[in-house]
Amino acid sequence: MRNLIINADDFGLHTNINQAIVQAHQKGCLTSTSLMPTGNAFTEAVDLSLKNPSLGIGVHLTLVAEKPLLNPAKVKSLVDKDGFFFKDYTVFIKKYVMGAIDLDEVAAEFTAQIEHIRSTGIAITHLDSHQHLHVLPKITNICLALAKQYHIKKMRIPEESYFFSGGYQTDYKRILGKCGLTFLASLARQKIRKNDLNGPDHFFGMLAGGHMSEAYVLRILKALPEGTSEIMMHPGLNSKLLDLQYGWQYHWTDEYQALVSPVVLQSIKDNHVNLISFKELLHE
């Protein structure tokens, strides 16, 4: 049996991302998404979630590139001089390694983010995080404690195989980054299982993150192993507009097109893949 969760990140970040996610669920193969509590389009995303109850909704815990929900004065170690989270994961990880991140502040901000989504009435299916910071060992511990507190039984494990590339051509820095994430995710998996939580057996979408074209998704489907896999996607409408705002150089529109592609949908059928969301993931 090959089960597949196809999850879109950054729900709530921008209306063009919100609309792409909902359309990819309604018209395509998207089964799940991760809602960013700090996103500028959060309210719209909540409204769309409640109108599409078959779409699984997780919490996209966020510690970079956004503004905290808590007053910046209460999370001083997590913000810059302007009261915003640090610009990206490299800055955060450097401070984390140096011991400059107050873990109590992380726990407080994550609690506020989970509560923010719970207050909407959305049933949370799982936890993951923006730029995968939840697999840092001490951050993993915080997430596990909060998952228990809020009775959340599923968590993303971004453990993409060291050896899978799907033919994607990239530089050595991206490959090293993928391998580092996979190593940390493998450690997180052990903790997740010891704490009676569950996550997919396999993960795809790190190496080619932001560049998940139809051709690449088809190669993943062809190589999909037994068990439950997650494919991480970043769909959006109008890549040019989104890139002007965020500068990530993601191919949002290509990823959206892959999710609604008749060729991809047929490949899912031909390869006997069972689409599920995190809420259908069996708890071990």
Short mmCIF file of C-alpha atoms in Angstrom, two decimals:
data_model
loop_
_atom_site.label_atom_id
_atom_site.label_comp_id
_atom_site.label_asym_id
_atom_site.label_seq_id
_atom_site.Cartn_x
_atom_site.Cartn_y
_atom_site.Cartn_z
CA MET A 1 0.00 0.00 0.00
CA ARG A 2 1.31 3.42 -0.98
CA ASN A 3 -0.39 6.32 0.78
CA LEU A 4 0.45 9.89 -0.15
CA ILE A 5 -0.06 13.20 1.62
CA ILE A 6 0.43 16.19 -0.69
CA ASN A 7 0.83 19.21 1.56
CA ALA A 8 1.10 22.88 0.59
CA ASP A 9 3.07 25.16 2.86
CA ASP A 10 2.52 28.85 3.67
CA PHE A 11 -1.30 28.93 3.70
CA GLY A 12 -2.20 32.37 5.05
CA LEU A 13 0.94 34.10 3.81
CA HIS A 14 -0.60 35.78 0.73
CA THR A 15 -3.97 35.72 -1.02
CA ASN A 16 -2.39 34.36 -4.22
CA ILE A 17 -1.03 31.43 -2.23
CA ASN A 18 -4.36 30.91 -0.46
CA GLN A 19 -6.31 30.81 -3.71
CA ALA A 20 -3.84 28.44 -5.37
CA ILE A 21 -4.00 26.04 -2.41
CA VAL A 22 -7.79 25.89 -2.36
CA GLN A 23 -8.04 25.49 -6.13
CA ALA A 24 -5.37 22.76 -6.08
CA HIS A 25 -7.45 20.93 -3.48
CA GLN A 26 -10.74 21.38 -5.31
CA LYS A 27 -9.45 20.67 -8.82
CA GLY A 28 -6.32 18.63 -8.23
CA CYS A 29 -4.48 16.31 -5.88
CA LEU A 30 -3.64 18.56 -2.92
CA THR A 31 -4.89 16.93 0.30
CA SER A 32 -3.38 19.02 3.08
CA THR A 33 -1.90 22.40 3.92
CA SER A 34 0.00 24.16 6.69
CA LEU A 35 -1.53 27.37 8.00
CA MET A 36 0.89 30.15 8.94
CA PRO A 37 -0.47 31.85 12.09
CA THR A 38 1.58 34.99 11.45
CA GLY A 39 0.63 35.40 7.77
CA ASN A 40 -0.87 38.61 6.40
CA ALA A 41 -3.64 36.62 4.69
CA PHE A 42 -4.44 34.47 7.74
CA THR A 43 -8.07 35.58 8.06
CA GLU A 44 -8.82 34.75 4.44
CA ALA A 45 -7.12 31.37 4.83
CA VAL A 46 -9.27 30.55 7.85
CA ASP A 47 -12.44 31.42 5.94
CA LEU A 48 -11.35 29.22 3.03
CA SER A 49 -10.48 26.40 5.43
CA LEU A 50 -13.91 26.40 6.99
CA LYS A 51 -15.51 26.31 3.52
CA ASN A 52 -13.33 23.34 2.51
CA PRO A 53 -13.53 20.87 5.41
CA SER A 54 -11.96 18.05 3.39
CA LEU A 55 -8.67 19.97 3.27
CA GLY A 56 -6.43 18.94 6.16
CA ILE A 57 -5.01 21.89 8.13
CA GLY A 58 -1.77 21.80 10.09
CA VAL A 59 0.10 24.52 11.99
CA HIS A 60 3.06 26.04 10.14
CA LEU A 61 4.99 27.15 13.22
CA THR A 62 7.00 30.23 12.33
CA LEU A 63 10.16 31.77 13.78
CA VAL A 64 11.65 33.55 10.74
CA ALA A 65 10.78 36.26 8.22
CA GLU A 66 7.50 37.29 9.86
CA LYS A 67 6.32 39.25 12.89
CA PRO A 68 5.60 37.35 16.13
CA LEU A 69 2.10 37.11 17.50
CA LEU A 70 3.38 38.02 20.95
CA ASN A 71 4.61 41.49 21.80
CA PRO A 72 8.24 41.64 20.59
CA ALA A 73 9.25 42.74 24.09
CA LYS A 74 8.21 39.27 25.33
CA VAL A 75 10.32 37.42 22.76
CA LYS A 76 13.44 39.57 22.62
CA SER A 77 15.80 36.76 21.65
CA LEU A 78 13.67 35.90 18.60
CA VAL A 79 13.43 39.34 16.97
CA ASP A 80 15.57 42.03 15.40
CA LYS A 81 15.66 45.70 16.35
CA ASP A 82 12.45 46.31 14.39
CA GLY A 83 10.50 43.64 16.25
CA PHE A 84 10.45 41.10 13.40
CA PHE A 85 11.72 37.54 13.38
CA PHE A 86 15.16 37.14 11.81
CA LYS A 87 15.15 37.15 8.02
CA ASP A 88 15.88 33.47 7.46
CA TYR A 89 16.86 30.15 9.03
CA THR A 90 20.63 30.78 8.73
CA VAL A 91 20.45 33.72 11.12
CA PHE A 92 18.19 31.83 13.53
CA ILE A 93 20.34 28.69 13.53
CA LYS A 94 23.52 30.68 14.15
CA LYS A 95 21.93 32.27 17.22
CA TYR A 96 20.50 28.90 18.29
CA VAL A 97 23.95 27.25 18.15
CA MET A 98 25.47 30.15 20.10
CA GLY A 99 22.84 29.74 22.83
CA ALA A 100 21.31 33.15 22.09
CA ILE A 101 17.76 31.85 21.61
CA ASP A 102 15.57 31.76 24.72
CA LEU A 103 13.70 28.45 24.49
CA ASP A 104 11.01 29.64 26.89
CA GLU A 105 10.28 32.43 24.43
CA VAL A 106 10.04 29.89 21.60
CA ALA A 107 7.56 27.85 23.64
CA ALA A 108 5.51 30.95 24.44
CA GLU A 109 5.36 32.10 20.80
CA PHE A 110 4.51 28.61 19.53
CA THR A 111 1.76 28.35 22.15
CA ALA A 112 0.32 31.66 20.93
CA GLN A 113 0.46 30.45 17.32
CA ILE A 114 -1.33 27.17 18.07
CA GLU A 115 -3.94 28.97 20.15
CA HIS A 116 -4.47 31.48 17.34
CA ILE A 117 -5.50 28.67 15.00
CA ARG A 118 -7.47 26.76 17.63
CA SER A 119 -9.52 29.87 18.35
CA THR A 120 -10.91 29.75 14.78
CA GLY A 121 -12.50 26.33 15.29
CA ILE A 122 -10.18 24.62 12.81
CA ALA A 123 -9.32 21.03 13.71
CA ILE A 124 -5.52 20.85 13.61
CA THR A 125 -4.21 17.75 11.84
CA HIS A 126 -0.46 18.11 12.42
CA LEU A 127 2.49 20.34 13.23
CA ASP A 128 5.29 21.43 10.92
CA SER A 129 7.32 24.62 10.60
CA HIS A 130 8.48 27.37 8.30
CA GLN A 131 11.96 26.43 7.02
CA HIS A 132 11.80 23.19 9.06
CA LEU A 133 13.10 24.68 12.30
CA HIS A 134 11.07 22.18 14.33
CA VAL A 135 13.72 19.50 13.68
CA LEU A 136 16.38 21.38 15.64
CA PRO A 137 16.72 19.12 18.71
CA LYS A 138 15.68 21.59 21.42
CA ILE A 139 12.91 22.98 19.22
CA THR A 140 11.68 19.43 18.59
CA ASN A 141 11.34 18.97 22.35
CA ILE A 142 9.17 22.08 22.59
CA CYS A 143 6.98 20.93 19.72
CA LEU A 144 6.51 17.50 21.27
CA ALA A 145 5.45 19.02 24.59
CA LEU A 146 2.94 21.29 22.85
CA ALA A 147 1.64 18.45 20.68
CA LYS A 148 0.88 16.48 23.84
CA GLN A 149 -0.71 19.51 25.50
CA TYR A 150 -3.02 20.11 22.53
CA HIS A 151 -3.61 16.44 21.65
CA ILE A 152 -1.98 16.76 18.23
CA LYS A 153 -0.81 13.31 17.14
CA LYS A 154 0.97 13.97 13.83
CA MET A 155 4.10 15.86 12.82
CA ARG A 156 6.03 16.42 9.61
CA ILE A 157 9.32 14.54 9.39
CA PRO A 158 11.29 16.14 6.52
CA GLU A 159 13.62 13.17 6.11
CA GLU A 160 14.15 13.13 2.35
CA SER A 161 16.36 10.23 1.25
CA TYR A 162 20.03 11.13 1.04
CA PHE A 163 20.18 9.45 -2.36
CA PHE A 164 16.98 10.68 -4.05
CA SER A 165 17.33 13.54 -6.50
CA GLY A 166 14.60 12.73 -9.02
CA GLY A 167 16.93 14.07 -11.68
CA TYR A 168 16.85 17.58 -10.17
CA GLN A 169 20.06 19.49 -10.94
CA THR A 170 21.28 21.80 -8.18
CA ASP A 171 24.48 22.97 -6.50
CA TYR A 172 26.40 21.28 -3.70
CA LYS A 173 25.17 23.80 -1.11
CA ARG A 174 21.57 22.73 -1.67
CA ILE A 175 22.58 19.07 -1.51
CA LEU A 176 24.49 19.60 1.75
CA GLY A 177 21.52 21.52 3.17
CA LYS A 178 19.19 18.65 2.25
CA CYS A 179 21.50 16.11 3.88
CA GLY A 180 21.79 18.18 7.05
CA LEU A 181 18.02 18.48 7.28
CA THR A 182 17.60 14.76 6.68
CA PHE A 183 20.04 13.95 9.50
CA LEU A 184 18.21 16.22 11.96
CA ALA A 185 14.84 14.86 10.81
CA SER A 186 16.02 11.30 11.46
CA LEU A 187 16.84 12.29 15.05
CA ALA A 188 13.47 14.00 15.36
CA ARG A 189 11.72 10.86 14.08
CA GLN A 190 13.12 8.85 16.99
CA LYS A 191 11.79 11.38 19.50
CA ILE A 192 8.43 11.62 17.75
CA ARG A 193 7.88 7.89 17.96
CA LYS A 194 9.11 7.67 21.56
CA ASN A 195 6.53 10.33 22.45
CA ASP A 196 3.66 8.41 20.85
CA LEU A 197 3.30 10.71 17.84
CA ASN A 198 3.36 9.72 14.21
CA GLY A 199 4.54 11.10 10.88
CA PRO A 200 4.88 9.90 7.29
CA ASP A 201 7.49 7.23 6.53
CA HIS A 202 8.98 9.16 3.62
CA PHE A 203 9.34 12.80 2.53
CA PHE A 204 9.87 14.54 -0.81
CA GLY A 205 10.21 18.20 -1.72
CA MET A 206 13.31 19.54 0.02
CA LEU A 207 15.94 19.31 -2.69
CA ALA A 208 13.63 20.77 -5.34
CA GLY A 209 11.63 22.90 -2.91
CA GLY A 210 10.00 25.80 -4.77
CA HIS A 211 10.74 24.10 -8.10
CA MET A 212 8.38 21.11 -8.00
CA SER A 213 7.44 20.98 -11.66
CA GLU A 214 5.02 18.53 -13.23
CA ALA A 215 7.94 16.47 -14.54
CA TYR A 216 9.58 16.28 -11.11
CA VAL A 217 6.34 15.30 -9.36
CA LEU A 218 5.83 12.57 -11.95
CA ARG A 219 9.29 11.20 -11.18
CA ILE A 220 8.45 11.15 -7.47
CA LEU A 221 5.21 9.29 -8.13
CA LYS A 222 7.04 6.72 -10.22
CA ALA A 223 9.60 6.18 -7.42
CA LEU A 224 7.14 6.34 -4.52
CA PRO A 225 7.99 3.67 -1.93
CA GLU A 226 5.64 1.50 0.09
CA GLY A 227 4.15 3.09 3.21
CA THR A 228 3.06 6.70 3.65
CA SER A 229 4.91 9.55 1.97
CA GLU A 230 4.55 13.33 2.11
CA ILE A 231 5.25 15.60 -0.84
CA MET A 232 5.77 19.23 0.18
CA MET A 233 4.55 21.82 -2.33
CA HIS A 234 4.48 25.63 -2.58
CA PRO A 235 1.70 26.52 -5.05
CA GLY A 236 0.77 30.09 -5.85
CA LEU A 237 -0.86 32.22 -8.51
CA ASN A 238 1.26 34.83 -10.30
CA SER A 239 4.86 33.82 -9.55
CA LYS A 240 6.16 37.19 -10.74
CA LEU A 241 4.14 39.10 -8.16
CA LEU A 242 5.03 36.70 -5.36
CA ASP A 243 8.72 36.80 -6.22
CA LEU A 244 8.69 40.60 -6.18
CA GLN A 245 7.34 40.47 -2.65
CA TYR A 246 9.37 37.59 -1.19
CA GLY A 247 12.38 37.16 -3.47
CA TRP A 248 12.55 33.40 -2.94
CA GLN A 249 12.72 32.63 -6.68
CA TYR A 250 10.10 29.92 -6.25
CA HIS A 251 8.14 28.65 -9.25
CA TRP A 252 4.80 28.97 -7.49
CA THR A 253 2.66 28.83 -10.62
CA ASP A 254 4.50 25.77 -11.95
CA GLU A 255 3.84 23.99 -8.66
CA TYR A 256 0.16 24.90 -8.84
CA GLN A 257 -0.01 23.61 -12.41
CA ALA A 258 1.61 20.34 -11.31
CA LEU A 259 -1.07 19.86 -8.67
CA VAL A 260 -3.95 20.26 -11.11
CA SER A 261 -2.24 18.54 -14.04
CA PRO A 262 -4.37 15.80 -15.66
CA VAL A 263 -1.13 13.92 -16.33
CA VAL A 264 -0.23 13.94 -12.61
CA LEU A 265 -3.76 12.91 -11.63
CA GLN A 266 -3.63 10.02 -14.08
CA SER A 267 -0.21 8.97 -12.81
CA ILE A 268 -1.59 8.79 -9.27
CA LYS A 269 -4.25 6.38 -10.54
CA ASP A 270 -1.87 4.39 -12.72
CA ASN A 271 0.61 3.94 -9.86
CA HIS A 272 -2.18 2.90 -7.45
CA VAL A 273 -1.42 5.70 -5.00
CA ASN A 274 -3.95 6.36 -2.24
CA LEU A 275 -4.28 10.08 -1.50
CA ILE A 276 -4.78 10.95 2.18
CA SER A 277 -4.18 13.91 4.50
CA PHE A 278 -2.49 13.94 7.89
CA LYS A 279 -5.86 13.36 9.54
CA GLU A 280 -6.14 9.99 7.76
CA LEU A 281 -2.57 9.01 8.68
CA LEU A 282 -2.92 6.02 10.97
CA HIS A 283 -1.56 6.58 14.46
CA GLU A 284 0.91 3.87 15.38
#
